[in-house]
Amino acid sequence: MNSAPLDLEAPASWPEVLRAYLAQHHDFFLDWETKREWATGAGYDRAVYGLESLLRQYSLVGWHCTRLTEDEIAHIRSGGMQPMDAAMLERRLDAVVAAGLLTETMAGKLKARHQAREPSRAGRVWFCFFPPRHAGELGIGRFFRHWGGEALYNSHEDDPETGAALRSVGVPCVIEALVPLSSLGSLGFLPEKIARRHLIAHGHQTVEPIDHEGAITSPLEAARIRRTALFPSRKFGELTGCDGWRAPVAG
């Protein structure tokens, strides 16, 4: 696996084998994205599958927006990240009870209602592969205001009691990591977005999205954690753009 990340903003820096593939299929991708005069769906699928196969050997810089305790941040720095599941969520709740951050009664209420067993959430850690500030307060603000992750606070953020408890735990944090594309359960529409970035770099206009989000489904080792930017550090502000938000980032 190539440990060097693809710089999505600089297609000219991409590895020669990737640039050669995109050059070979340039006219096809261009027709599909603009006119669709002769590019067929079957041919497009073959081109995309070939591009996906190439991409899986590379990595991207990704950012995970969350709220964590000091102990959790230290554990990620030393041990990496593990995909979330219900058992992990319950262990985290037990840990904050042991640290005196929540009562056992409150933890019991939180354990009784969450979404960590849902197929769309279990076994995943989500990253955006663009600077988080591009998503704005509407896109990322909620991640920082409640501890426990979306699978927990989705069920509690509007509850006056449990929502307030989740806002009392942890510190807003952005985890920057070098994410192997082979660790994503699915590349989703990343190949198409790479093709669009190639076309844009060659002077063409596209209308479909080029920014990408994805979820790892396997552990991410500590060596791939590049930094943890904590609120209210300057780096946190640069990554999130939170200084211009309407609501306080710390909740």
Short mmCIF file of C-alpha atoms in Angstrom, two decimals:
data_model
loop_
_atom_site.label_atom_id
_atom_site.label_comp_id
_atom_site.label_asym_id
_atom_site.label_seq_id
_atom_site.Cartn_x
_atom_site.Cartn_y
_atom_site.Cartn_z
CA MET A 1 0.00 0.00 0.00
CA ASN A 2 1.26 3.44 -0.91
CA SER A 3 1.47 5.45 2.33
CA ALA A 4 1.79 8.78 0.53
CA PRO A 5 -1.59 10.49 0.27
CA LEU A 6 -3.17 11.73 -2.91
CA ASP A 7 -3.44 15.50 -2.77
CA LEU A 8 -6.95 15.95 -4.11
CA GLU A 9 -6.34 19.62 -4.79
CA ALA A 10 -3.27 18.95 -6.96
CA PRO A 11 -4.02 16.40 -9.73
CA ALA A 12 -0.66 17.16 -11.35
CA SER A 13 1.02 15.58 -8.31
CA TRP A 14 -0.89 12.28 -8.56
CA PRO A 15 1.13 9.12 -9.33
CA GLU A 16 1.94 8.55 -12.98
CA VAL A 17 -0.09 5.33 -13.18
CA LEU A 18 -3.21 7.16 -12.00
CA ARG A 19 -2.67 10.14 -14.30
CA ALA A 20 -2.07 7.78 -17.22
CA TYR A 21 -5.34 5.94 -16.55
CA LEU A 22 -7.28 9.20 -16.41
CA ALA A 23 -5.59 10.43 -19.59
CA GLN A 24 -6.48 7.17 -21.34
CA HIS A 25 -10.15 7.59 -20.38
CA HIS A 26 -10.24 11.38 -20.58
CA ASP A 27 -12.56 11.66 -23.60
CA PHE A 28 -14.92 9.06 -22.17
CA PHE A 29 -15.21 10.77 -18.77
CA LEU A 30 -15.59 14.16 -20.47
CA ASP A 31 -18.43 13.00 -22.69
CA TRP A 32 -20.18 11.32 -19.76
CA GLU A 33 -19.91 14.38 -17.52
CA THR A 34 -20.92 16.93 -20.17
CA LYS A 35 -22.77 15.78 -23.30
CA ARG A 36 -23.41 12.01 -23.05
CA GLU A 37 -23.40 11.78 -26.81
CA TRP A 38 -21.60 8.46 -27.13
CA ALA A 39 -20.41 7.28 -23.70
CA THR A 40 -22.49 4.27 -22.63
CA GLY A 41 -23.47 3.31 -19.12
CA ALA A 42 -21.75 -0.06 -19.41
CA GLY A 43 -18.56 1.55 -20.65
CA TYR A 44 -18.70 4.13 -17.89
CA ASP A 45 -19.07 1.43 -15.27
CA ARG A 46 -16.00 -0.39 -16.62
CA ALA A 47 -13.96 2.83 -16.55
CA VAL A 48 -15.07 3.59 -12.99
CA TYR A 49 -14.36 0.06 -11.73
CA GLY A 50 -10.86 0.23 -13.20
CA LEU A 51 -10.28 3.57 -11.50
CA GLU A 52 -11.59 2.23 -8.20
CA SER A 53 -9.14 -0.66 -8.35
CA LEU A 54 -6.26 1.78 -8.81
CA LEU A 55 -7.40 4.09 -6.02
CA ARG A 56 -7.51 1.37 -3.37
CA GLN A 57 -3.70 1.31 -3.17
CA TYR A 58 -3.54 4.94 -2.06
CA SER A 59 -4.44 7.03 0.98
CA LEU A 60 -6.21 10.32 1.58
CA VAL A 61 -5.89 12.84 4.38
CA GLY A 62 -9.19 12.71 6.24
CA TRP A 63 -10.73 14.58 9.16
CA HIS A 64 -13.03 13.15 11.83
CA CYS A 65 -15.04 15.74 13.78
CA THR A 66 -16.08 14.69 17.26
CA ARG A 67 -16.11 15.40 20.99
CA LEU A 68 -13.91 13.27 23.24
CA THR A 69 -12.60 13.04 26.78
CA GLU A 70 -8.91 13.57 27.48
CA ASP A 71 -8.48 9.84 28.10
CA GLU A 72 -10.10 8.99 24.76
CA ILE A 73 -7.84 11.44 22.93
CA ALA A 74 -4.78 9.92 24.59
CA HIS A 75 -5.95 6.42 23.64
CA ILE A 76 -6.39 7.41 19.98
CA ARG A 77 -2.94 8.98 19.91
CA SER A 78 -1.36 5.81 21.29
CA GLY A 79 -3.65 3.08 19.95
CA GLY A 80 -5.41 4.46 16.88
CA MET A 81 -9.13 4.35 16.10
CA GLN A 82 -11.60 1.48 16.21
CA PRO A 83 -14.94 1.34 14.38
CA MET A 84 -17.84 1.99 16.74
CA ASP A 85 -20.33 -0.64 17.85
CA ALA A 86 -22.79 -0.95 20.72
CA ALA A 87 -20.33 -2.79 22.96
CA MET A 88 -17.73 -0.08 22.48
CA LEU A 89 -20.28 2.63 23.24
CA GLU A 90 -21.20 0.92 26.49
CA ARG A 91 -17.53 0.58 27.45
CA ARG A 92 -17.06 4.30 26.81
CA LEU A 93 -20.05 5.08 29.01
CA ASP A 94 -18.63 2.89 31.78
CA ALA A 95 -15.31 4.75 31.48
CA VAL A 96 -16.85 8.21 31.87
CA VAL A 97 -18.80 6.95 34.88
CA ALA A 98 -15.55 5.64 36.41
CA ALA A 99 -13.94 9.03 35.73
CA GLY A 100 -16.75 10.81 37.56
CA LEU A 101 -18.03 12.58 34.44
CA LEU A 102 -21.48 10.95 34.45
CA THR A 103 -23.55 9.16 37.08
CA GLU A 104 -24.43 5.49 36.73
CA THR A 105 -28.09 6.47 36.51
CA MET A 106 -27.43 8.82 33.62
CA ALA A 107 -25.26 6.26 31.84
CA GLY A 108 -28.09 3.75 32.18
CA LYS A 109 -30.47 6.13 30.45
CA LEU A 110 -27.98 6.66 27.64
CA LYS A 111 -27.36 2.92 27.23
CA ALA A 112 -31.10 2.34 26.95
CA ARG A 113 -31.50 4.57 23.90
CA HIS A 114 -28.98 4.88 21.07
CA GLN A 115 -28.42 3.95 17.41
CA ALA A 116 -25.09 2.11 17.67
CA ARG A 117 -26.68 -1.17 16.56
CA GLU A 118 -28.11 0.24 13.34
CA PRO A 119 -26.44 -1.22 10.21
CA SER A 120 -25.74 2.24 8.82
CA ARG A 121 -23.70 3.16 11.91
CA ALA A 122 -22.27 -0.02 13.44
CA GLY A 123 -18.68 -0.84 12.56
CA ARG A 124 -17.86 2.52 10.98
CA VAL A 125 -15.86 5.68 11.62
CA TRP A 126 -16.67 8.54 9.25
CA PHE A 127 -14.15 10.95 7.72
CA CYS A 128 -14.47 13.91 5.40
CA PHE A 129 -11.70 14.12 2.81
CA PHE A 130 -11.87 17.90 2.52
CA PRO A 131 -11.14 20.60 5.12
CA PRO A 132 -14.07 20.43 7.59
CA ARG A 133 -14.61 24.20 7.40
CA HIS A 134 -16.01 23.67 3.90
CA ALA A 135 -19.04 22.00 5.51
CA GLY A 136 -19.74 25.01 7.73
CA GLU A 137 -21.54 25.11 11.07
CA LEU A 138 -24.61 23.39 9.62
CA GLY A 139 -22.52 20.46 8.43
CA ILE A 140 -20.22 19.82 11.40
CA GLY A 141 -21.38 21.91 14.38
CA ARG A 142 -23.42 19.13 15.98
CA PHE A 143 -20.44 16.78 16.09
CA PHE A 144 -18.66 19.04 18.57
CA ARG A 145 -21.50 19.89 20.96
CA HIS A 146 -22.35 16.44 22.32
CA TRP A 147 -20.07 13.65 23.53
CA GLY A 148 -20.56 10.06 22.40
CA GLY A 149 -20.88 10.35 18.65
CA GLU A 150 -23.88 10.71 16.39
CA ALA A 151 -25.11 7.20 17.18
CA LEU A 152 -25.64 8.34 20.78
CA TYR A 153 -26.55 12.02 20.68
CA ASN A 154 -29.05 11.61 17.83
CA SER A 155 -31.34 10.02 20.41
CA HIS A 156 -30.69 12.59 23.15
CA GLU A 157 -29.64 16.03 21.94
CA ASP A 158 -33.18 17.43 22.27
CA ASP A 159 -33.76 15.85 25.67
CA PRO A 160 -33.31 18.49 28.43
CA GLU A 161 -31.73 15.97 30.81
CA THR A 162 -29.68 13.52 28.74
CA GLY A 163 -28.78 16.09 26.09
CA ALA A 164 -27.40 18.42 28.75
CA ALA A 165 -25.38 15.54 30.21
CA LEU A 166 -23.76 14.81 26.84
CA ARG A 167 -22.87 18.49 26.44
CA SER A 168 -21.06 18.38 29.78
CA VAL A 169 -18.57 15.68 28.77
CA GLY A 170 -15.43 16.00 26.67
CA VAL A 171 -13.84 18.63 24.44
CA PRO A 172 -14.45 19.39 20.73
CA CYS A 173 -11.78 17.69 18.65
CA VAL A 174 -10.77 17.20 15.01
CA ILE A 175 -8.74 14.07 14.29
CA GLU A 176 -6.58 14.36 11.18
CA ALA A 177 -5.47 11.00 9.80
CA LEU A 178 -3.90 9.39 6.76
CA VAL A 179 -6.69 7.03 5.72
CA PRO A 180 -5.92 4.06 3.43
CA LEU A 181 -8.64 3.81 0.82
CA SER A 182 -8.47 0.04 1.25
CA SER A 183 -9.88 0.52 4.78
CA LEU A 184 -13.11 2.04 3.48
CA GLY A 185 -15.95 -0.41 3.24
CA SER A 186 -16.97 1.28 0.01
CA LEU A 187 -15.38 4.04 -2.07
CA GLY A 188 -18.86 5.26 -2.94
CA PHE A 189 -18.65 7.92 -5.64
CA LEU A 190 -14.97 8.71 -5.03
CA PRO A 191 -13.79 7.40 -8.43
CA GLU A 192 -16.30 9.64 -10.21
CA LYS A 193 -15.16 12.60 -8.13
CA ILE A 194 -11.51 11.88 -8.94
CA ALA A 195 -12.42 11.84 -12.64
CA ARG A 196 -14.17 15.20 -12.25
CA ARG A 197 -11.14 16.69 -10.53
CA HIS A 198 -9.03 15.47 -13.45
CA LEU A 199 -11.40 17.16 -15.92
CA ILE A 200 -11.45 20.41 -13.94
CA ALA A 201 -7.64 20.43 -13.86
CA HIS A 202 -7.72 20.27 -17.66
CA GLY A 203 -9.98 23.29 -17.99
CA HIS A 204 -13.42 21.66 -18.15
CA GLN A 205 -16.45 22.51 -16.06
CA THR A 206 -18.49 19.94 -14.14
CA VAL A 207 -21.61 20.42 -12.04
CA GLU A 208 -21.62 17.31 -9.85
CA PRO A 209 -19.93 17.23 -6.39
CA ILE A 210 -16.20 16.65 -6.02
CA ASP A 211 -15.87 16.62 -2.20
CA HIS A 212 -16.05 13.19 -0.59
CA GLU A 213 -16.90 11.54 2.73
CA GLY A 214 -16.39 7.90 3.64
CA ALA A 215 -16.29 5.47 6.55
CA ILE A 216 -13.50 3.10 7.54
CA THR A 217 -14.68 -0.37 8.52
CA SER A 218 -11.37 -1.63 9.94
CA PRO A 219 -9.07 -0.27 12.67
CA LEU A 220 -6.84 2.69 11.88
CA GLU A 221 -3.43 2.31 13.52
CA ALA A 222 -1.91 5.07 15.63
CA ALA A 223 0.87 5.70 13.10
CA ARG A 224 -1.76 7.05 10.73
CA ILE A 225 -3.05 9.66 13.19
CA ARG A 226 -1.41 12.89 12.06
CA ARG A 227 -2.77 15.27 14.69
CA THR A 228 -5.60 15.90 17.15
CA ALA A 229 -6.70 19.55 17.08
CA LEU A 230 -8.62 20.51 20.22
CA PHE A 231 -10.90 23.46 20.86
CA PRO A 232 -10.02 26.31 21.42
CA SER A 233 -6.63 25.91 19.71
CA ARG A 234 -5.76 27.97 16.65
CA LYS A 235 -5.49 24.82 14.52
CA PHE A 236 -8.99 23.77 15.53
CA GLY A 237 -10.27 27.17 14.46
CA GLU A 238 -8.45 26.96 11.12
CA LEU A 239 -9.82 23.50 10.36
CA THR A 240 -13.42 24.24 11.34
CA GLY A 241 -13.91 27.97 10.76
CA CYS A 242 -15.80 28.00 14.07
CA ASP A 243 -14.92 31.60 14.90
CA GLY A 244 -17.72 32.73 12.59
CA TRP A 245 -20.39 30.35 13.88
CA ARG A 246 -23.64 31.56 15.44
CA ALA A 247 -23.74 29.06 18.31
CA PRO A 248 -20.81 28.38 20.65
CA VAL A 249 -18.77 25.43 19.43
CA ALA A 250 -18.44 23.95 22.92
CA GLY A 251 -22.21 23.73 23.32
#
